[in-house]
Amino acid sequence: MKYNALKGVHDILPPDIHIWQKVEDAAKDIFSVYGFQELRAPIIESTDIFVRSIGETTDIVEKEMYTFSDKADRRITLRPEGTAPVVRSYVENHMYNLPSPQKFFYSGPMFRYERPQAGRFRQFYQIGAEAFGVSDPKIDAEILSMLKLFFERIGLKDLNFQINSIGCDKCRPGYKKALIDFFSDRLEGLCPDCKRRYEINPLRILDCKVDACVKLKEGAPHVTDSLCGECQIHFDAFQDFLKSLDVPFVINPNMVRGLDYYTRTTFEVTCEHLGSQNAVAAGGRYDKLVQEFGGPPTPAIGFAAGMERLTTLLKSSSVDVVPSPKAFIAILGTEAERESLIISNRLREKGVWAEIGYSGNSLKSQLRRADRLSTEYVLIIGEDEIKSGKVKWKRLSDGSQGEVTLSGIYDFVSPPHRVL
Ligand code: HAM
């Protein structure tokens, strides 16, 4: 019987995993200097949480959620994104009683039943961050500059920061009306989903990927032309702060995002080298969501970056981050078996990656393995070495060699730090 991974999911194997870890480490380092702390939410949540927040008429809720009933007949969904669970946790744990802003980051798998293609998976990983309690557009700019620093730190280039404002409850009705007017004589040509969306949520038509709808939405009114005074002031200040922080951006008035919870600021970071699935990160404000989840009125903003897309870009720019052993203890004869085991174990206790040869492998094949692992030092131990108490070492990178005592191996391979 041969088993394969499910369609649209994938294993992350060495050496790729080292790129993943590098990205995760950089995110943790950078997000923490901006005051974000890790929050680990469950992967399963009540279906309702996603329906209420992402929106009933969105593609995610209509078509893409992995939803099932558990044994007690509860409706459960594998999280398709990370914002709703963090908001649920924020409200459930009364974190609105803590000083604002409360800032969190998370990373982990998300699940969407999408048509798999390059850069689009059914299980994919996001690194995201959410900040609660501040409506000041300074924090919107801080979040984008944090993203910029993160991308610079991991060596990503040729990124475009696109921003938009999709208004608030005050200006949205006017915009919806403008959209309804615009699509009223194009209704026949829309896909069945959009015909339905036209009545309930015309903004979603702008997000539809069906060819006919993409054509028909050309020339649709821009949300930025319907902003109320306060949203306009917020959007202008956001842009000003971005300029002060040297975050280059373009306004994309067509970007409405595929989730319903957004208010005011939305943004996407795209990369030219990624083909059609070119968004590496995306996010925005969701000033109403905490209240909808039963908390007090609390403005909030966040983003999520797609790990597969980030790591693909890093792989193509060939960042070499594969770690290698510091020492390989090759063995000659049975006497050396125990000695190599003890030496390697002591090295590991000191935090040094050590490998050993195993019985049944010729010296030649042991050395080949050391070489394939890009080991730094090879030490060969046989009967003679044990008797004399001295071992030959070879540094594979430059071919240099020498001798060290058995007891001196530890300091030789991993010199103690000098105390000044
Ligand atoms: P999103 O735009 O749905 O937003 O996803 C954010 C990022 O996740 C995308 O830009 C992309 O890099 C990655 N992504 C999404 N779907 C897939 C997929 N099927 N395969 C691979 N990568 C994917 C959100 O999820 C919001 N929760 C972001 C947010 C946080 N807004 C406010 N706070």
Coordinates of C-alpha atoms and ligand atoms in Angstrom, one line a residue:
M1 CA 0.0 0.0 0.0
K2 CA 1.4 3.4 -1.0
Y3 CA 0.2 6.5 0.7
N4 CA 0.6 10.1 -0.6
A5 CA 0.0 13.4 1.1
L6 CA -3.5 14.9 0.3
K7 CA -3.9 17.2 -2.6
G8 CA -2.9 20.8 -1.9
V9 CA -0.9 19.9 1.3
H10 CA 2.8 19.4 1.5
D11 CA 5.7 18.2 3.8
I12 CA 8.3 20.8 4.7
L13 CA 11.5 18.8 4.7
P14 CA 15.2 19.6 5.3
P15 CA 16.9 21.5 3.8
D16 CA 13.8 23.8 3.2
I17 CA 13.0 23.7 6.9
H18 CA 16.1 25.8 7.6
I19 CA 14.8 28.6 5.5
W20 CA 11.4 28.3 7.3
Q21 CA 13.2 28.5 10.7
K22 CA 15.2 31.5 9.6
V23 CA 12.0 33.3 8.6
E24 CA 10.3 32.4 11.8
D25 CA 13.3 33.5 13.9
A26 CA 13.5 36.8 12.1
A27 CA 9.8 37.4 12.6
K28 CA 10.0 36.7 16.3
D29 CA 13.0 39.0 16.7
I30 CA 11.5 41.9 14.8
F31 CA 8.0 41.6 16.0
S32 CA 9.2 41.5 19.6
V33 CA 11.1 44.8 19.3
Y34 CA 7.8 46.3 18.2
G35 CA 6.2 44.9 21.4
F36 CA 4.3 42.0 19.9
Q37 CA 4.1 38.8 22.1
E38 CA 3.3 35.4 20.9
L39 CA -0.3 34.1 21.2
R40 CA -1.0 30.5 20.4
A41 CA -4.7 29.9 19.6
P42 CA -6.2 26.5 18.8
I43 CA -6.4 25.2 15.2
I44 CA -10.0 24.3 15.6
E45 CA -12.7 26.8 16.5
S46 CA -16.5 27.0 16.4
T47 CA -17.6 27.5 12.8
D48 CA -19.6 30.5 13.9
I49 CA -16.5 32.5 14.7
F50 CA -15.4 32.5 11.1
V51 CA -18.8 32.9 9.6
R52 CA -19.5 36.0 11.7
S53 CA -16.2 37.6 11.1
I54 CA -15.0 36.7 7.6
G55 CA -18.6 37.1 6.3
E56 CA -21.2 34.7 4.9
T57 CA -20.8 35.9 1.4
T58 CA -17.1 35.6 1.1
D59 CA -15.3 32.8 -0.9
I60 CA -13.7 31.5 2.3
V61 CA -17.0 31.0 4.1
E62 CA -19.0 30.0 1.1
K63 CA -16.6 27.5 -0.4
E64 CA -13.3 27.0 1.3
M65 CA -13.8 26.0 5.0
Y66 CA -12.9 22.6 6.3
T67 CA -16.0 22.2 8.5
F68 CA -17.2 19.1 10.3
S69 CA -19.4 18.0 13.2
D70 CA -17.7 16.5 16.2
K71 CA -19.1 13.6 18.2
A72 CA -21.3 16.0 20.2
D73 CA -22.6 17.5 17.0
R74 CA -20.9 20.8 17.4
R75 CA -19.9 22.6 14.2
I76 CA -16.2 22.9 14.1
T77 CA -13.9 24.5 11.5
L78 CA -10.2 24.2 10.9
R79 CA -9.1 27.8 11.1
P80 CA -8.9 29.3 7.6
E81 CA -7.0 32.4 9.0
G82 CA -5.7 33.6 12.3
T83 CA -7.4 36.9 13.1
A84 CA -10.8 35.6 14.2
P85 CA -9.3 33.2 16.7
V86 CA -7.0 35.9 18.2
V87 CA -10.0 38.2 18.5
R88 CA -12.0 35.4 20.1
S89 CA -9.2 34.9 22.6
Y90 CA -8.8 38.6 23.3
V91 CA -12.4 38.9 24.2
E92 CA -12.7 35.6 26.0
N93 CA -9.7 36.4 28.2
H94 CA -10.9 40.0 28.9
M95 CA -7.6 41.4 27.5
Y96 CA -9.4 44.7 26.8
N97 CA -8.9 45.3 30.6
L98 CA -5.2 45.4 30.0
P99 CA -3.4 48.6 29.0
S100 CA -3.7 49.4 25.3
P101 CA -2.3 48.5 22.8
Q102 CA -2.2 44.8 23.3
K103 CA 0.0 43.3 20.6
F104 CA 0.2 39.7 19.6
F105 CA 1.9 37.6 16.9
Y106 CA 1.2 34.0 15.8
S107 CA 2.3 31.5 13.3
G108 CA 0.9 28.2 12.2
P109 CA -1.1 26.3 9.7
M110 CA -4.3 27.6 8.1
F111 CA -6.7 25.6 6.0
R112 CA -8.7 26.6 2.9
Y113 CA -10.3 24.3 0.4
E114 CA -9.0 26.2 -2.6
R115 CA -7.9 25.0 -6.1
P116 CA -4.2 24.2 -5.5
Q117 CA -1.7 25.9 -7.7
A118 CA 1.8 27.4 -7.4
G119 CA 1.7 29.5 -4.2
R120 CA -1.8 28.3 -3.2
F121 CA -2.3 25.4 -0.9
R122 CA -5.1 23.8 1.2
Q123 CA -2.9 23.7 4.3
F124 CA -0.6 26.7 4.3
Y125 CA 1.3 28.6 7.0
Q126 CA 0.9 32.2 8.1
I127 CA 2.9 34.4 10.3
G128 CA 0.7 37.2 11.5
A129 CA 0.4 40.0 14.0
E130 CA -2.6 41.8 15.6
A131 CA -2.7 45.0 17.6
F132 CA -5.7 46.0 19.7
G133 CA -6.9 49.3 21.2
V134 CA -5.4 52.0 19.0
S135 CA -7.2 53.9 16.3
D136 CA -4.3 56.4 15.7
P137 CA -3.0 55.8 12.2
K138 CA 0.5 55.9 13.6
I139 CA 0.1 52.3 14.5
D140 CA -1.0 51.5 10.9
A141 CA 2.2 53.0 9.7
E142 CA 4.2 51.2 12.4
I143 CA 2.8 47.8 11.3
L144 CA 3.8 48.4 7.7
S145 CA 7.3 49.6 8.7
M146 CA 7.6 46.4 10.9
L147 CA 6.7 44.3 7.8
K148 CA 9.2 46.2 5.7
L149 CA 12.0 45.6 8.3
F150 CA 11.0 41.9 8.5
F151 CA 11.2 41.5 4.7
E152 CA 14.5 43.4 4.6
R153 CA 16.0 41.3 7.4
I154 CA 15.2 38.0 5.6
G155 CA 16.6 39.4 2.3
L156 CA 13.4 39.8 0.3
K157 CA 13.5 42.3 -2.6
D158 CA 11.3 43.8 -5.2
L159 CA 8.2 44.2 -3.0
N160 CA 5.3 46.6 -3.5
F161 CA 3.3 48.0 -0.7
Q162 CA -0.3 48.7 -1.8
I163 CA -2.6 50.5 0.5
N164 CA -6.3 51.5 0.5
S165 CA -9.0 52.7 2.8
I166 CA -12.4 51.0 2.6
G167 CA -14.1 53.4 4.9
C168 CA -16.4 52.8 7.9
D169 CA -20.0 52.2 8.7
K170 CA -20.7 55.8 8.0
C171 CA -19.3 55.9 4.5
R172 CA -19.8 52.3 3.4
P173 CA -23.6 52.6 2.7
G174 CA -22.9 55.4 0.2
Y175 CA -20.3 53.3 -1.5
K176 CA -22.5 50.3 -1.6
K177 CA -25.2 52.4 -3.3
A178 CA -22.7 53.6 -5.8
L179 CA -21.7 50.0 -6.6
I180 CA -25.4 48.9 -6.9
D181 CA -26.0 51.7 -9.4
F182 CA -22.9 50.8 -11.3
F183 CA -23.7 47.1 -11.6
S184 CA -27.5 47.5 -12.1
D185 CA -27.2 47.4 -15.9
R186 CA -24.4 44.8 -15.9
L187 CA -26.2 42.3 -13.6
E188 CA -27.0 39.8 -16.4
G189 CA -23.3 39.3 -17.2
L190 CA -22.3 38.5 -13.5
C191 CA -21.6 35.0 -12.3
P192 CA -24.4 33.4 -10.2
D193 CA -22.5 34.1 -7.0
C194 CA -22.1 37.7 -7.8
K195 CA -25.8 38.0 -8.8
R196 CA -26.5 37.0 -5.2
R197 CA -23.8 39.2 -3.8
Y198 CA -25.2 42.1 -5.7
E199 CA -28.2 42.1 -3.3
I200 CA -26.5 41.4 -0.1
N201 CA -22.9 42.5 -0.3
P202 CA -21.9 44.2 -3.6
L203 CA -18.4 44.9 -2.4
R204 CA -17.7 41.2 -2.8
I205 CA -18.2 41.5 -6.6
L206 CA -15.0 43.5 -6.7
D207 CA -13.2 40.5 -5.2
C208 CA -14.6 37.9 -7.6
K209 CA -12.0 36.1 -9.8
V210 CA -14.5 34.9 -12.5
D211 CA -13.3 36.3 -15.8
A212 CA -16.7 37.8 -16.7
C213 CA -16.9 39.6 -13.4
V214 CA -13.3 40.8 -13.6
K215 CA -14.2 42.5 -17.0
L216 CA -17.5 43.9 -15.7
K217 CA -16.0 45.6 -12.7
E218 CA -13.7 47.7 -14.9
G219 CA -14.6 51.3 -14.2
A220 CA -16.5 50.6 -11.0
P221 CA -16.5 53.5 -8.5
H222 CA -13.6 53.7 -6.2
V223 CA -14.2 53.4 -2.4
T224 CA -11.7 56.2 -1.8
D225 CA -14.1 58.6 -3.5
S226 CA -16.8 57.8 -0.9
L227 CA -14.8 58.2 2.3
C228 CA -16.4 60.3 5.1
G229 CA -14.4 63.2 6.6
E230 CA -13.0 61.2 9.5
C231 CA -11.9 58.2 7.3
Q232 CA -10.3 60.7 4.8
I233 CA -8.3 62.3 7.7
H234 CA -7.2 58.9 9.0
F235 CA -6.2 57.8 5.5
D236 CA -4.2 61.0 4.8
A237 CA -2.4 60.8 8.2
F238 CA -1.6 57.1 7.6
Q239 CA 0.1 58.1 4.3
D240 CA 2.0 60.9 5.9
F241 CA 3.4 58.6 8.6
L242 CA 4.4 56.0 6.0
K243 CA 6.4 58.7 4.3
S244 CA 8.1 59.7 7.5
L245 CA 9.1 56.1 8.0
D246 CA 10.3 55.7 4.5
V247 CA 7.9 53.0 3.6
P248 CA 7.3 53.3 -0.2
F249 CA 3.7 52.6 -1.1
V250 CA 1.1 53.0 -3.9
I251 CA -2.7 53.5 -3.3
N252 CA -4.7 50.7 -4.9
P253 CA -8.3 51.9 -4.8
N254 CA -9.5 48.5 -6.2
M255 CA -8.2 46.5 -3.3
V256 CA -11.2 45.6 -1.1
R257 CA -9.7 42.3 0.4
G258 CA -11.6 39.0 0.5
L259 CA -12.7 39.2 4.1
D260 CA -15.7 41.3 5.4
Y261 CA -14.3 42.4 8.7
Y262 CA -12.1 45.3 7.4
T263 CA -12.7 48.9 8.1
R264 CA -10.6 51.9 6.9
T265 CA -6.9 50.8 6.3
T266 CA -6.3 47.7 4.1
F267 CA -3.0 46.8 2.6
E268 CA -1.2 44.1 0.6
V269 CA 2.5 43.4 0.0
T270 CA 3.1 41.8 -3.4
C271 CA 6.2 40.6 -5.1
E272 CA 6.8 40.7 -8.9
H273 CA 8.6 37.3 -8.9
L274 CA 5.6 35.3 -7.6
G275 CA 3.3 34.9 -10.6
S276 CA -0.5 35.1 -10.1
Q277 CA -0.5 34.4 -6.3
N278 CA 1.8 37.3 -5.7
A279 CA 0.6 38.6 -2.2
V280 CA 3.2 37.7 0.4
A281 CA 1.4 39.5 3.2
A282 CA -1.9 41.3 3.6
G283 CA -4.0 42.9 6.3
G284 CA -5.9 45.9 7.6
R285 CA -8.0 47.4 10.3
Y286 CA -11.0 45.7 11.8
D287 CA -12.3 48.3 14.2
K288 CA -15.7 46.6 14.7
L289 CA -14.8 43.0 15.3
V290 CA -14.0 43.0 19.0
Q291 CA -17.4 44.5 19.6
E292 CA -19.1 41.9 17.4
F293 CA -17.4 39.2 19.4
G294 CA -19.0 40.6 22.6
G295 CA -16.1 42.9 23.8
P296 CA -16.2 46.7 24.2
P297 CA -15.6 49.0 21.2
T298 CA -11.9 48.3 20.4
P299 CA -10.1 49.4 17.2
A300 CA -7.6 46.8 15.9
I301 CA -5.3 46.2 13.0
G302 CA -3.1 43.3 11.8
F303 CA -1.7 41.3 8.9
A304 CA -0.6 37.9 8.0
A305 CA 2.2 36.8 5.7
G306 CA 2.2 33.5 3.7
M307 CA 5.1 31.4 4.7
E308 CA 5.2 29.3 1.5
R309 CA 5.4 32.4 -0.6
L310 CA 8.1 33.9 1.5
T311 CA 10.2 30.8 1.5
T312 CA 9.8 30.2 -2.2
L313 CA 11.2 33.7 -2.8
L314 CA 14.1 33.0 -0.5
K315 CA 14.8 29.7 -2.1
S316 CA 14.9 31.3 -5.5
S317 CA 17.4 33.9 -4.2
S318 CA 19.4 30.9 -2.9
V319 CA 20.0 31.9 0.7
D320 CA 22.3 29.2 2.1
V321 CA 21.3 28.4 5.7
V322 CA 21.8 24.6 5.9
P323 CA 23.5 23.8 9.2
S324 CA 26.3 21.3 9.4
P325 CA 28.0 19.2 12.2
K326 CA 31.1 20.6 13.9
A327 CA 32.7 17.2 14.4
F328 CA 32.6 13.7 12.9
I329 CA 34.2 10.9 14.9
A330 CA 35.1 8.2 12.5
I331 CA 36.0 4.8 13.9
L332 CA 38.5 2.2 13.0
G333 CA 37.9 -1.2 14.8
T334 CA 35.7 -2.3 17.6
E335 CA 37.8 -0.6 20.4
A336 CA 36.8 2.8 19.0
E337 CA 33.0 2.1 19.2
R338 CA 32.6 3.0 22.8
E339 CA 35.2 5.8 22.8
S340 CA 33.5 7.5 19.8
L341 CA 30.1 7.2 21.5
I342 CA 31.4 8.8 24.7
I343 CA 33.3 11.7 22.9
S344 CA 30.3 12.6 20.7
N345 CA 28.0 12.5 23.7
R346 CA 30.3 14.9 25.7
L347 CA 30.4 17.2 22.7
R348 CA 26.6 17.2 22.4
E349 CA 26.3 18.0 26.1
K350 CA 28.5 21.1 25.4
G351 CA 26.0 22.0 22.7
V352 CA 28.2 20.9 19.8
W353 CA 26.7 19.0 16.9
A354 CA 28.7 15.8 16.6
E355 CA 28.2 12.7 14.4
I356 CA 29.8 9.3 14.7
G357 CA 30.6 6.5 12.3
Y358 CA 28.7 3.2 12.9
S359 CA 30.0 -0.3 12.8
G360 CA 29.7 -2.0 9.4
N361 CA 30.7 1.2 7.6
S362 CA 34.2 1.3 6.1
L363 CA 36.4 4.3 7.0
K364 CA 35.9 5.4 3.4
S365 CA 32.1 5.5 3.6
Q366 CA 32.3 7.2 7.0
L367 CA 34.4 9.9 5.5
R368 CA 32.1 10.3 2.6
R369 CA 29.2 10.8 5.0
A370 CA 31.2 13.4 6.9
D371 CA 31.9 15.2 3.6
R372 CA 28.3 15.1 2.5
L373 CA 27.2 16.6 5.8
S374 CA 29.8 19.4 5.3
T375 CA 31.3 18.6 8.7
E376 CA 33.9 21.0 9.9
Y377 CA 36.4 18.6 11.7
V378 CA 36.8 14.9 11.2
L379 CA 38.6 12.9 13.9
I380 CA 39.6 9.3 13.3
I381 CA 39.8 7.0 16.3
G382 CA 41.3 3.5 16.3
E383 CA 43.1 1.2 18.7
D384 CA 46.4 3.2 18.3
E385 CA 44.8 6.5 19.1
I386 CA 43.2 5.0 22.2
K387 CA 46.6 3.6 23.3
S388 CA 48.5 6.8 22.6
G389 CA 45.8 9.1 23.8
K390 CA 46.2 11.2 20.7
V391 CA 43.9 11.7 17.7
K392 CA 44.4 13.0 14.2
W393 CA 42.0 15.7 13.1
K394 CA 41.3 17.1 9.6
R395 CA 39.5 20.3 8.7
L396 CA 37.5 19.5 5.6
S397 CA 37.1 23.1 4.3
D398 CA 40.8 23.7 3.9
G399 CA 42.4 20.3 4.3
S400 CA 44.5 21.4 7.3
Q401 CA 45.3 18.6 9.7
G402 CA 47.0 18.0 13.1
E403 CA 46.9 16.1 16.3
V404 CA 45.0 16.6 19.6
T405 CA 44.9 14.6 22.8
L406 CA 41.8 12.6 23.6
S407 CA 41.0 14.9 26.5
G408 CA 41.7 18.0 24.5
I409 CA 39.1 17.3 21.8
Y410 CA 36.4 19.2 23.6
D411 CA 38.2 22.5 23.9
F412 CA 39.7 22.0 20.4
V413 CA 36.4 21.5 18.6
S414 CA 34.6 24.1 20.7
P415 CA 37.0 26.5 22.4
P416 CA 35.8 28.0 25.6
H417 CA 34.7 31.6 25.5
R418 CA 37.4 34.0 26.9
V419 CA 36.3 35.8 29.9
L420 CA 37.5 39.4 29.7
Ligands
HAM1 P1 -5.4 36.8 3.6 O1 -5.2 37.8 2.6 O2 -6.5 35.8 3.4 O3 -5.6 37.5 5.0 O4 -4.1 35.9 3.8 C1 -2.9 36.5 4.1 C2 -1.7 35.9 3.4 O5 -1.7 34.5 3.5 C3 -1.8 36.0 1.8 O6 -1.3 37.3 1.4 C4 -0.9 34.9 1.4 O7 0.4 35.3 1.4 C5 -1.2 33.8 2.4 N1 -2.2 32.9 1.9 C6 -3.6 33.0 1.9 N2 -4.2 31.9 1.3 C7 -3.2 31.1 1.0 C8 -3.2 29.8 0.4 N3 -4.3 29.1 0.1 N4 -2.0 29.2 0.1 C9 -0.8 29.9 0.5 N5 -0.8 31.1 1.1 C10 -2.0 31.7 1.3 C11 -5.8 36.9 6.2 O8 -5.7 35.8 6.4 C12 -6.1 37.9 7.3 N6 -6.3 37.1 8.5 C13 -4.9 38.9 7.5 C14 -5.1 39.8 8.6 C15 -4.6 39.7 9.8 N7 -5.9 40.9 8.5 C16 -5.9 41.5 9.7 N8 -5.1 40.8 10.5

